[in-house]
Amino acid sequence: MQVIRPVGRDAAAKKYDILSALMAHGLAGDQHRQRLVLRLTVLITARYNWQADELTVGQREIARLWCVDERTVKRDMARLRQLGWIIVKRQGARGRVSVLGLDLERVMLDTRPAWANIGPDYVARMGGPPPEAAPNVVPFYRDLPEVAGDGLWPRMRALLRAEDGALFDAWFAPLVAEEGDGGLSLRAPSRFHATYLRTHLMGRLSMAAWRCDPGAGQVRILP
């Protein structure tokens, strides 16, 4: 999957692509998802600094923009952080609001099932190889045995495969879960593989673990 970076000569078109994905995702869901996506979309169009990837706005101002109370703002912003769509870049201090950002990769991953509703041209435009793929060394694993069971790792595997099949085959499929107390330990086939996962893909693994089990704890990669 191609990760959109709304910079450069085609920045305006890329922004429309991101907003289109968000709105299509919202419309494909229930009223709660629709309302959450609408609120985020309004916040992005009104207050998000695309170039700096910064959203600096207080809860009172958000409440006025959304026509809700501040309690609702706290709840919905917490939900957006849990989804991984909004990240805290700098925690607010006394007299200063927090500086937030958007995880565009996570947004596009989560909205991907609704892309077809926009049209095949959009799907083709957003397609392509995963940006994380190493240019020189890309391990491909074929005919790997499936991991059966209802445990955390089998559920995470299913989620990660659904998000990006090519990336899953290259980096997540060969991981083996090991028994241990607290958190999830995953054994990688090599030290290089483990280092690459820790450097580039820990966010994917941590989010998958949280979505499969909010009390899963820390994910560890072992060489």
Coordinates of C-alpha atoms in Angstrom, one line a residue:
M1 CA 0.0 0.0 0.0
Q2 CA 1.2 3.5 -0.9
V3 CA 1.4 5.9 2.0
I4 CA 0.2 9.3 0.9
R5 CA 2.4 12.3 1.9
P6 CA 0.5 15.5 1.3
V7 CA 3.5 17.5 0.2
G8 CA 4.9 18.6 -3.2
R9 CA 3.3 19.7 -6.4
D10 CA 0.3 17.3 -6.0
A11 CA -0.3 18.1 -2.3
A12 CA -3.8 19.4 -2.8
A13 CA -4.9 16.2 -4.6
K14 CA -3.3 14.0 -2.0
K15 CA -5.2 15.9 0.8
Y16 CA -8.5 15.2 -1.1
D17 CA -7.5 11.5 -1.4
I18 CA -7.0 11.3 2.4
L19 CA -10.3 13.1 3.2
S20 CA -12.1 10.9 0.6
A21 CA -10.9 7.8 2.3
L22 CA -12.0 9.0 5.7
M23 CA -15.4 10.0 4.6
A24 CA -16.0 6.8 2.6
H25 CA -14.9 4.8 5.7
G26 CA -17.4 6.8 7.9
L27 CA -20.3 6.3 5.5
A28 CA -19.7 2.6 5.4
G29 CA -20.1 2.3 9.1
D30 CA -22.8 2.9 11.7
Q31 CA -24.0 6.2 13.1
H32 CA -21.3 6.2 15.8
R33 CA -18.5 5.8 13.2
Q34 CA -20.1 8.4 11.0
R35 CA -20.2 10.9 13.7
L36 CA -16.6 10.3 14.8
V37 CA -15.3 10.5 11.3
L38 CA -17.3 13.7 10.6
R39 CA -15.9 15.4 13.7
L40 CA -12.3 14.4 12.8
T41 CA -12.8 15.6 9.2
V42 CA -14.1 19.0 10.3
L43 CA -11.2 19.3 12.7
I44 CA -8.7 18.5 9.9
T45 CA -10.2 20.9 7.4
A46 CA -10.5 23.7 9.9
R47 CA -7.4 23.4 12.1
Y48 CA -4.9 20.9 10.8
N49 CA -1.5 22.1 9.6
W50 CA -0.7 19.7 6.8
Q51 CA 2.8 20.8 6.2
A52 CA 3.9 20.6 9.8
D53 CA 1.7 17.7 10.7
E54 CA 0.4 19.6 13.7
L55 CA -3.0 20.0 15.2
T56 CA -2.8 22.5 18.0
V57 CA -6.3 23.3 19.4
G58 CA -7.8 23.3 22.8
Q59 CA -10.7 21.3 24.0
R60 CA -12.9 24.3 24.4
E61 CA -12.4 25.4 20.8
I62 CA -13.0 21.8 19.6
A63 CA -16.2 21.7 21.6
R64 CA -17.4 24.9 20.0
L65 CA -16.5 23.6 16.5
W66 CA -18.3 20.3 17.1
C67 CA -21.2 21.9 18.9
V68 CA -20.8 19.6 21.9
D69 CA -19.6 19.8 25.5
E70 CA -15.9 19.3 26.5
R71 CA -16.7 15.9 28.0
T72 CA -17.7 14.7 24.6
V73 CA -14.5 16.1 23.2
K74 CA -12.4 14.2 25.7
R75 CA -14.2 11.0 24.9
D76 CA -13.9 11.3 21.1
M77 CA -10.3 12.5 21.1
A78 CA -9.4 9.5 23.4
R79 CA -11.1 7.2 20.9
L80 CA -9.2 8.7 18.0
R81 CA -5.9 8.2 19.9
Q82 CA -6.9 4.6 20.7
L83 CA -7.5 4.0 17.0
G84 CA -4.0 5.3 16.3
W85 CA -5.3 8.0 14.0
I86 CA -4.2 10.9 16.3
I87 CA -0.9 10.9 18.1
V88 CA 0.4 13.2 20.8
K89 CA 3.6 14.9 19.5
R90 CA 4.1 17.1 22.5
Q91 CA 2.1 16.8 25.7
G92 CA 0.3 20.0 26.9
A93 CA 1.6 21.9 29.9
R94 CA 0.1 24.6 32.1
G95 CA -1.2 27.3 29.8
R96 CA -0.3 25.3 26.6
V97 CA -2.4 22.8 24.7
S98 CA -1.0 19.5 23.4
V99 CA 0.4 19.4 19.9
L100 CA -1.2 16.5 18.0
G101 CA -0.4 14.9 14.7
L102 CA -2.1 12.4 12.3
D103 CA -0.8 8.9 11.6
L104 CA -1.7 8.9 8.0
E105 CA -0.5 5.4 7.4
R106 CA -2.9 4.0 10.1
V107 CA -5.7 6.1 8.7
M108 CA -5.2 4.7 5.2
L109 CA -4.9 1.1 6.5
D110 CA -8.1 1.4 8.5
T111 CA -10.1 3.0 5.6
R112 CA -8.8 0.6 2.9
P113 CA -11.9 -1.7 2.9
A114 CA -14.0 1.3 1.8
W115 CA -11.8 2.4 -1.1
A116 CA -13.7 0.3 -3.6
N117 CA -16.8 2.4 -2.8
I118 CA -15.0 5.5 -4.2
G119 CA -14.1 3.7 -7.4
P120 CA -11.5 1.5 -9.1
D121 CA -9.4 4.5 -10.2
Y122 CA -9.0 5.4 -6.5
V123 CA -8.0 1.9 -5.6
A124 CA -5.4 1.8 -8.4
R125 CA -4.1 5.2 -7.4
M126 CA -3.6 4.1 -3.8
G127 CA -2.2 0.7 -4.5
G128 CA 1.4 -0.3 -4.9
P129 CA 4.1 -2.1 -2.8
P130 CA 4.3 -1.4 0.9
P131 CA 6.7 1.5 1.6
E132 CA 8.4 -0.4 4.4
A133 CA 9.8 -3.0 2.1
A134 CA 13.6 -2.9 2.2
P135 CA 15.0 -2.1 -1.3
N136 CA 17.9 -4.6 -1.2
V137 CA 16.9 -7.4 1.1
V138 CA 13.2 -8.4 1.0
P139 CA 12.5 -11.8 2.6
F140 CA 9.7 -13.8 1.0
Y141 CA 8.3 -16.7 2.9
R142 CA 6.2 -19.2 1.0
D143 CA 4.2 -22.3 2.2
L144 CA 4.5 -21.3 5.8
P145 CA 2.2 -23.3 8.1
E146 CA -0.8 -21.6 9.5
V147 CA -1.0 -20.8 13.2
A148 CA -4.2 -22.4 14.6
G149 CA -6.0 -21.5 17.7
D150 CA -7.9 -18.6 19.3
G151 CA -4.9 -17.1 21.1
L152 CA -3.6 -13.5 20.7
W153 CA -1.0 -14.2 18.0
P154 CA -3.4 -16.1 15.6
R155 CA -5.9 -13.2 15.9
M156 CA -3.1 -10.7 15.3
R157 CA -1.9 -12.6 12.3
A158 CA -5.4 -12.5 10.7
L159 CA -5.6 -8.8 11.3
L160 CA -2.2 -8.0 10.0
R161 CA -2.8 -10.1 6.9
A162 CA -6.0 -8.3 6.2
E163 CA -4.3 -4.9 6.5
D164 CA -1.5 -5.7 4.0
G165 CA -1.0 -9.2 2.7
A166 CA 2.4 -8.4 1.0
L167 CA 3.8 -6.9 4.1
F168 CA 2.5 -9.7 6.2
D169 CA 4.1 -12.4 4.0
A170 CA 7.5 -10.6 4.1
W171 CA 7.8 -9.7 7.8
F172 CA 5.1 -11.0 10.1
A173 CA 4.4 -14.5 8.7
P174 CA 7.6 -16.1 10.0
L175 CA 7.3 -14.8 13.5
V176 CA 6.7 -17.4 16.2
A177 CA 5.0 -16.7 19.5
E178 CA 6.7 -17.9 22.6
E179 CA 5.2 -18.6 26.0
G180 CA 6.0 -16.1 28.7
D181 CA 4.5 -14.1 31.6
G182 CA 3.2 -10.7 30.7
G183 CA 3.0 -9.4 27.1
L184 CA 3.7 -11.2 23.9
S185 CA 7.1 -12.4 22.8
L186 CA 7.6 -13.0 19.1
R187 CA 10.7 -14.9 17.8
A188 CA 12.1 -13.6 14.5
P189 CA 14.2 -15.8 12.2
S190 CA 17.3 -13.6 12.3
R191 CA 18.8 -10.6 14.1
F192 CA 18.3 -8.5 11.0
H193 CA 14.7 -9.4 10.8
A194 CA 14.2 -8.6 14.5
T195 CA 16.0 -5.2 14.2
Y196 CA 13.9 -4.2 11.2
L197 CA 10.7 -5.0 13.0
R198 CA 11.7 -3.0 16.0
T199 CA 12.8 0.0 13.9
H200 CA 9.9 0.1 11.4
L201 CA 7.0 -2.0 12.3
M202 CA 6.5 -2.0 16.1
G203 CA 3.6 0.4 15.7
R204 CA 1.8 -2.1 13.5
L205 CA 2.3 -5.0 15.9
S206 CA 1.4 -2.9 19.0
M207 CA -1.8 -1.6 17.5
A208 CA -2.8 -5.1 16.3
A209 CA -2.2 -6.5 19.8
W210 CA -4.3 -3.7 21.4
R211 CA -7.1 -4.2 18.9
C212 CA -7.2 -7.9 19.5
D213 CA -6.9 -7.6 23.3
P214 CA -6.7 -4.2 25.0
G215 CA -5.1 -5.8 28.0
A216 CA -2.4 -7.6 26.0
G217 CA 0.5 -5.7 27.3
Q218 CA 3.9 -5.1 25.6
V219 CA 4.9 -6.8 22.4
R220 CA 8.6 -8.0 22.4
I221 CA 10.6 -9.1 19.4
L222 CA 13.3 -11.7 20.0
P223 CA 16.1 -12.6 17.5

